[in-house]
Coordinates of N, CA and C in Angstrom, one line a residue:
X15 N 0.8 -1.2 0.0 CA 0.0 0.0 0.0 C 0.9 1.2 0.0
X16 N 0.6 2.2 -0.8 CA 1.3 3.5 -0.7 C 1.0 4.1 0.6
X17 N 2.0 4.5 1.3 CA 1.9 5.1 2.6 C 1.1 6.3 2.6
X18 N 0.2 6.5 3.6 CA -0.6 7.7 3.7 C 0.2 8.9 3.9
X19 N 1.4 8.8 4.4 CA 2.3 9.9 4.5 C 2.8 10.4 3.2
X20 N 2.7 9.6 2.1 CA 3.1 10.0 0.8 C 1.9 10.7 0.1
X21 N 0.7 10.1 0.3 CA -0.5 10.7 -0.4 C -1.3 11.6 0.5
X22 N -1.2 11.4 1.8 CA -1.9 12.3 2.8 C -3.4 11.9 2.9
X23 N -3.9 10.9 2.2 CA -5.3 10.5 2.3 C -5.4 9.0 2.2
X24 N -6.5 8.6 2.7 CA -6.8 7.1 2.6 C -7.1 6.8 1.2
X25 N -6.9 5.5 0.7 CA -7.1 5.2 -0.6 C -8.6 5.2 -1.0
X26 N -9.5 5.2 -0.1 CA -10.9 5.2 -0.4 C -11.4 6.6 -0.9
X27 N -10.6 7.7 -0.8 CA -11.2 9.0 -1.2 C -10.8 9.4 -2.6
X28 N -10.2 8.5 -3.3 CA -9.9 8.8 -4.7 C -9.8 7.4 -5.5
X29 N -9.8 7.5 -6.8 CA -9.8 6.3 -7.6 C -8.5 5.5 -7.4
X30 N -7.3 6.1 -7.5 CA -6.1 5.4 -7.4 C -4.9 6.3 -7.5
X31 N -3.7 5.8 -7.4 CA -2.5 6.5 -7.5 C -1.7 6.2 -8.7
X32 N -1.0 7.2 -9.2 CA -0.1 7.0 -10.4 C 1.3 7.4 -10.0
X33 N 2.2 6.4 -10.0 CA 3.6 6.7 -9.6 C 4.4 6.7 -10.9
X34 N 5.2 7.8 -11.1 CA 6.1 7.9 -12.2 C 7.5 8.2 -11.7
X35 N 8.5 7.4 -12.2 CA 9.8 7.6 -11.7 C 10.8 7.7 -12.9
X36 N 11.8 8.5 -12.8 CA 12.9 8.6 -13.7 C 14.1 8.2 -12.9
X37 N 14.8 7.1 -13.3 CA 16.0 6.6 -12.7 C 17.2 6.9 -13.5
X38 N 18.2 7.4 -13.0 CA 19.5 7.7 -13.7 C 20.6 7.0 -13.0
X39 N 21.8 7.1 -13.7 CA 23.0 6.5 -13.2 C 22.8 5.0 -12.8
X40 N 22.2 4.3 -13.8 CA 21.9 2.9 -13.6 C 23.2 2.2 -13.5
X41 N 23.4 1.4 -12.4 CA 24.7 0.7 -12.2 C 24.9 -0.4 -13.1
X42 N 23.9 -1.2 -13.4 CA 24.1 -2.4 -14.3 C 23.1 -2.4 -15.4
X43 N 23.4 -2.1 -16.6 CA 22.5 -1.9 -17.7 C 22.2 -3.2 -18.5
X44 N 22.8 -4.3 -18.2 CA 22.6 -5.5 -18.9 C 21.2 -5.9 -19.1
X45 N 20.4 -5.8 -18.1 CA 19.0 -6.2 -18.2 C 18.2 -5.3 -19.1
X46 N 18.6 -4.1 -19.3 CA 17.9 -3.1 -20.0 C 17.9 -3.4 -21.5
X47 N 18.8 -4.3 -21.9 CA 18.9 -4.8 -23.3 C 18.2 -6.1 -23.5
X48 N 17.7 -6.7 -22.5 CA 17.3 -8.1 -22.5 C 15.8 -8.3 -22.4
X49 N 15.1 -8.7 -23.4 CA 13.7 -8.9 -23.5 C 13.2 -9.8 -22.3
X50 N 13.9 -11.0 -22.2 CA 13.5 -11.9 -21.2 C 13.6 -11.3 -19.8
X51 N 14.7 -10.6 -19.5 CA 14.9 -10.0 -18.2 C 13.8 -9.0 -17.9
X52 N 13.4 -8.2 -18.9 CA 12.4 -7.2 -18.7 C 11.0 -7.9 -18.5
X53 N 10.7 -8.9 -19.3 CA 9.5 -9.7 -19.1 C 9.4 -10.2 -17.7
X54 N 10.4 -10.9 -17.2 CA 10.5 -11.4 -15.9 C 10.3 -10.3 -14.8
X55 N 11.0 -9.2 -15.0 CA 10.9 -8.1 -14.1 C 9.5 -7.6 -14.0
X56 N 8.8 -7.4 -15.1 CA 7.4 -6.9 -15.0 C 6.5 -7.9 -14.3
X57 N 6.7 -9.2 -14.6 CA 5.9 -10.2 -13.9 C 6.1 -10.2 -12.4
X58 N 7.4 -10.1 -12.0 CA 7.8 -10.1 -10.6 C 7.3 -8.8 -9.9
X59 N 7.4 -7.7 -10.6 CA 7.0 -6.4 -10.0 C 5.5 -6.5 -9.7
X60 N 4.6 -6.8 -10.7 CA 3.2 -6.8 -10.4 C 2.8 -7.9 -9.4
X61 N 3.5 -9.0 -9.4 CA 3.2 -10.0 -8.4 C 3.5 -9.4 -7.0
X62 N 4.7 -8.7 -6.9 CA 5.1 -8.2 -5.6 C 4.1 -7.1 -5.1
X63 N 3.6 -6.3 -5.9 CA 2.7 -5.2 -5.5 C 1.2 -5.7 -5.5
X64 N 1.0 -7.0 -5.7 CA -0.3 -7.6 -5.6 C -1.3 -7.3 -6.6
X65 N -0.8 -7.1 -7.9 CA -1.7 -6.8 -9.0 C -2.0 -8.1 -9.8
X66 N -3.1 -8.0 -10.6 CA -3.5 -9.1 -11.4 C -3.3 -8.8 -12.9
X67 N -2.5 -9.6 -13.6 CA -2.2 -9.5 -15.0 C -3.4 -9.9 -15.8
X68 N -3.7 -9.0 -16.8 CA -4.7 -9.3 -17.8 C -4.0 -9.6 -19.1
X69 N -3.0 -8.9 -19.4 CA -2.3 -9.1 -20.7 C -0.9 -8.6 -20.5
X70 N 0.0 -9.4 -21.2 CA 1.4 -9.0 -21.1 C 2.2 -9.9 -20.1
X71 N 3.4 -9.5 -19.9 CA 4.1 -8.3 -20.4 C 4.4 -8.4 -21.9
X72 N 4.4 -7.3 -22.5 CA 4.8 -7.1 -23.9 C 6.1 -6.3 -23.9
X73 N 7.1 -6.8 -24.5 CA 8.4 -6.1 -24.6 C 8.6 -5.7 -26.0
X74 N 9.0 -4.4 -26.3 CA 9.2 -3.9 -27.6 C 10.6 -3.2 -27.6
X75 N 11.2 -3.2 -28.8 CA 12.5 -2.6 -29.0 C 12.4 -1.3 -29.8
X76 N 13.0 -0.3 -29.4 CA 13.1 1.0 -30.1 C 14.5 1.2 -30.6
X77 N 14.7 1.1 -31.9 CA 16.0 1.3 -32.5 C 16.2 2.8 -32.8
X78 N 17.5 3.2 -32.9 CA 17.7 4.6 -33.2 C 19.0 5.1 -32.5
X79 N 19.2 6.4 -32.5 CA 20.3 6.9 -31.8 C 20.2 6.7 -30.3
X80 N 21.3 6.8 -29.5 CA 21.3 6.4 -28.1 C 20.3 7.1 -27.3
X81 N 19.9 8.3 -27.6 CA 19.0 9.1 -26.8 C 17.5 8.6 -27.0
X82 N 17.3 7.7 -28.0 CA 16.0 7.1 -28.3 C 16.0 5.6 -28.3
X83 N 17.1 5.0 -28.4 CA 17.1 3.5 -28.4 C 16.9 2.9 -27.1
X84 N 16.2 1.8 -27.0 CA 16.0 1.1 -25.8 C 14.8 0.1 -25.9
X85 N 14.3 -0.2 -24.8 CA 13.2 -1.2 -24.8 C 12.1 -0.6 -23.9
X86 N 10.8 -1.0 -24.2 CA 9.7 -0.7 -23.4 C 9.0 -2.0 -23.1
X87 N 8.5 -2.1 -21.9 CA 7.7 -3.3 -21.4 C 6.4 -2.7 -20.7
X88 N 5.3 -3.3 -21.1 CA 4.1 -2.9 -20.5 C 3.2 -4.1 -20.1
X89 N 2.5 -4.0 -19.0 CA 1.6 -5.1 -18.6 C 0.3 -4.4 -18.3
X90 N -0.8 -5.0 -18.8 CA -2.2 -4.5 -18.5 C -2.7 -5.2 -17.3
X91 N -3.1 -4.5 -16.3 CA -3.5 -5.1 -15.1 C -5.1 -4.9 -14.9
X92 N -5.6 -5.8 -14.1 CA -7.0 -5.7 -13.7 C -7.2 -4.3 -13.0
X93 N -6.1 -3.9 -12.3 CA -6.1 -2.7 -11.5 C -5.7 -1.5 -12.4
X94 N -5.1 -1.6 -13.5 CA -4.8 -0.6 -14.5 C -3.6 -1.0 -15.3
X95 N -2.3 -0.4 -15.1 CA -1.2 -0.8 -15.9 C 0.1 -0.5 -15.2
X96 N 1.2 -1.1 -15.8 CA 2.6 -0.8 -15.3 C 3.4 -0.8 -16.6
X97 N 4.4 0.1 -16.6 CA 5.3 0.2 -17.8 C 6.7 0.6 -17.4
X98 N 7.6 0.2 -18.2 CA 9.0 0.6 -18.0 C 9.6 0.9 -19.4
X99 N 10.3 2.0 -19.5 CA 11.0 2.4 -20.7 C 12.5 2.6 -20.4
X100 N 13.3 1.8 -21.1 CA 14.8 1.8 -20.8 C 15.6 2.5 -21.9
X101 N 16.6 3.2 -21.4 CA 17.6 3.8 -22.3 C 19.0 3.4 -21.9
X102 N 19.4 2.2 -22.3 CA 20.6 1.6 -21.7 C 21.9 2.5 -22.0
X103 N 22.0 3.1 -23.1 CA 23.2 3.9 -23.5 C 23.2 5.2 -22.7
X104 N 22.1 5.6 -22.2 CA 22.0 6.8 -21.3 C 22.0 6.5 -19.8
X105 N 21.9 5.2 -19.5 CA 21.8 4.7 -18.2 C 20.6 5.3 -17.5
X106 N 19.4 5.3 -18.2 CA 18.2 5.9 -17.7 C 17.0 4.9 -17.8
X107 N 16.0 5.0 -16.9 CA 14.8 4.3 -17.0 C 13.7 5.2 -16.6
X108 N 12.5 5.0 -17.2 CA 11.3 5.6 -16.8 C 10.3 4.5 -16.4
X109 N 9.6 4.7 -15.3 CA 8.7 3.7 -14.8 C 7.3 4.4 -14.5
X110 N 6.2 3.8 -14.9 CA 4.9 4.3 -14.6 C 4.0 3.2 -14.1
X111 N 3.4 3.4 -13.0 CA 2.4 2.5 -12.5 C 1.2 3.3 -12.1
X112 N 0.0 2.9 -12.6 CA -1.3 3.5 -12.3 C -2.1 2.3 -11.8
X113 N -2.7 2.5 -10.6 CA -3.5 1.4 -10.0 C -4.6 2.0 -9.1
X114 N -5.8 1.3 -9.2 CA -6.9 1.6 -8.3 C -6.7 0.9 -7.0
X115 N -5.7 0.0 -6.9 CA -5.4 -0.8 -5.7 C -4.1 -0.2 -5.1
X116 N -4.1 0.1 -3.8 CA -2.9 0.7 -3.2 C -1.7 -0.2 -3.3
X117 N -0.5 0.4 -3.4 CA 0.7 -0.4 -3.4 C 1.8 0.4 -2.7
X118 N 2.9 -0.3 -2.4 CA 4.0 0.4 -1.7 C 5.1 0.8 -2.7
X119 N 5.4 2.0 -2.7 CA 6.5 2.5 -3.5 C 7.8 1.8 -3.2
X120 N 8.0 1.5 -2.0 CA 9.3 0.8 -1.6 C 9.4 -0.5 -2.3
X121 N 8.3 -1.2 -2.5 CA 8.4 -2.5 -3.2 C 8.8 -2.3 -4.6
X122 N 8.3 -1.2 -5.3 CA 8.7 -0.9 -6.6 C 10.2 -0.6 -6.7
X123 N 10.7 0.2 -5.8 CA 12.1 0.5 -5.8 C 13.0 -0.7 -5.5
X124 N 12.5 -1.6 -4.6 CA 13.3 -2.8 -4.4 C 13.3 -3.7 -5.6
X125 N 12.3 -3.8 -6.3 CA 12.3 -4.6 -7.6 C 13.2 -4.0 -8.6
X126 N 13.2 -2.7 -8.7 CA 14.1 -2.0 -9.7 C 15.5 -2.2 -9.3
X127 N 15.8 -2.2 -8.0 CA 17.2 -2.4 -7.5 C 17.6 -3.9 -7.9
X128 N 16.7 -4.8 -7.8 CA 17.0 -6.2 -8.2 C 17.3 -6.3 -9.7
X129 N 16.7 -5.4 -10.5 CA 16.9 -5.5 -11.9 C 18.2 -4.9 -12.3
X130 N 18.6 -3.7 -11.7 CA 19.7 -2.9 -12.2 C 20.8 -2.6 -11.2
X131 N 20.6 -3.1 -9.9 CA 21.5 -2.7 -8.9 C 21.2 -1.3 -8.4
X132 N 22.3 -0.4 -8.4 CA 22.1 0.9 -7.9 C 21.5 1.9 -8.9
X133 N 21.0 3.0 -8.5 CA 20.4 4.0 -9.3 C 20.2 5.2 -8.5
X134 N 19.9 6.3 -9.2 CA 19.5 7.6 -8.5 C 18.1 7.9 -9.0
X135 N 17.2 8.2 -8.1 CA 15.9 8.7 -8.5 C 16.0 10.2 -8.8
X136 N 15.9 10.5 -10.1 CA 16.1 11.9 -10.5 C 14.8 12.6 -10.7
X137 N 13.7 11.9 -10.9 CA 12.4 12.5 -11.0 C 11.4 11.5 -10.3
X138 N 10.4 12.1 -9.6 CA 9.4 11.3 -8.9 C 8.1 12.1 -8.9
X139 N 7.1 11.4 -9.2 CA 5.7 12.0 -9.2 C 4.8 11.0 -8.7
X140 N 4.0 11.3 -7.6 CA 2.9 10.5 -7.2 C 1.7 11.3 -7.3
X141 N 0.8 10.9 -8.1 CA -0.4 11.7 -8.4 C -1.7 11.0 -8.0
X142 N -2.5 11.6 -7.3 CA -3.8 11.0 -6.9 C -4.8 11.2 -8.1
X143 N -5.3 10.1 -8.6 CA -6.2 10.2 -9.8 C -7.7 9.9 -9.3
X144 N -8.6 10.6 -9.9 CA -10.0 10.4 -9.7 C -10.5 10.9 -8.3
X145 N -10.2 12.1 -8.0 CA -10.6 12.7 -6.7 C -12.1 12.6 -6.5
X146 N -12.9 12.7 -7.5 CA -14.4 12.7 -7.4 C -15.0 11.4 -7.9
X147 N -14.1 10.4 -8.0 CA -14.6 9.1 -8.6 C -15.5 8.4 -7.6
X148 N -16.7 8.2 -7.9 CA -17.6 7.5 -6.9 C -17.3 6.0 -6.9
X149 N -17.3 5.4 -5.7 CA -17.1 4.0 -5.5 C -18.4 3.2 -5.6
X150 N -19.5 3.7 -5.2 CA -20.8 3.0 -5.2 C -21.4 3.1 -6.6
X151 N -22.2 2.1 -7.0 CA -22.8 2.1 -8.3 C -23.9 3.2 -8.5
X152 N -24.7 3.5 -7.5 CA -25.7 4.6 -7.5 C -25.1 5.9 -7.9
X153 N -24.1 6.4 -7.1 CA -23.5 7.7 -7.4 C -22.8 7.7 -8.8
X154 N -22.2 6.6 -9.1 CA -21.5 6.5 -10.4 C -22.5 6.6 -11.5
X155 N -23.6 6.0 -11.4 CA -24.6 6.0 -12.5 C -25.2 7.5 -12.6
X156 N -25.4 8.1 -11.5 CA -25.9 9.5 -11.5 C -24.8 10.4 -12.1
X157 N -23.6 10.3 -11.8 CA -22.5 11.1 -12.4 C -22.4 10.9 -13.9
X158 N -22.5 9.6 -14.3 CA -22.4 9.3 -15.7 C -23.6 9.9 -16.5
X159 N -24.8 9.8 -15.9 CA -26.0 10.3 -16.6 C -25.9 11.8 -16.7
X160 N -25.4 12.5 -15.6 CA -25.3 14.0 -15.6 C -24.3 14.4 -16.7
X161 N -23.2 13.7 -16.8 CA -22.2 14.1 -17.8 C -22.7 13.8 -19.2
X162 N -23.4 12.7 -19.4 CA -24.0 12.4 -20.7 C -25.0 13.4 -21.1
X163 N -25.8 13.9 -20.2 CA -26.9 14.8 -20.5 C -26.3 16.2 -20.8
X164 N -25.2 16.6 -20.2 CA -24.4 17.8 -20.5 C -23.8 17.7 -21.9
X165 N -23.3 16.5 -22.3 CA -22.6 16.3 -23.6 C -23.7 16.4 -24.7
X166 N -24.8 15.8 -24.4 CA -25.9 15.7 -25.4 C -26.5 17.1 -25.7
X167 N -26.5 18.0 -24.7 CA -27.2 19.3 -24.8 C -26.5 20.2 -25.7

């Protein structure tokens, strides 16, 4: 679960959290070139944070100059999605996890350390998504109807 000290609110008062990280100074870039390692990493990550895989992981390669070349891996979750984008020649990684189920950022960082050893977190964003997202069916239906009627008008 993401600590309330990070979000300041209980998970019930919004739809979910989106964690985005930029990691620099990657100690060991070997896995960043390796489809199988990235596939395994994504499976292990979502297992550790307690998510349910619907599709994936899918790993794709981006060819090009060093500032563009790398791999991306994504997994579609019952709870939303998780993705990693690697730039081995720059020793950089971007990670994005969006989930309606609480998770611990420390678990994400531990899995990343297992993948690449040391790194520096150079960018971090934790965003609360769906502040007014209703949890019960009745309010959700009313919200949907009111938005549809405004759109139709």
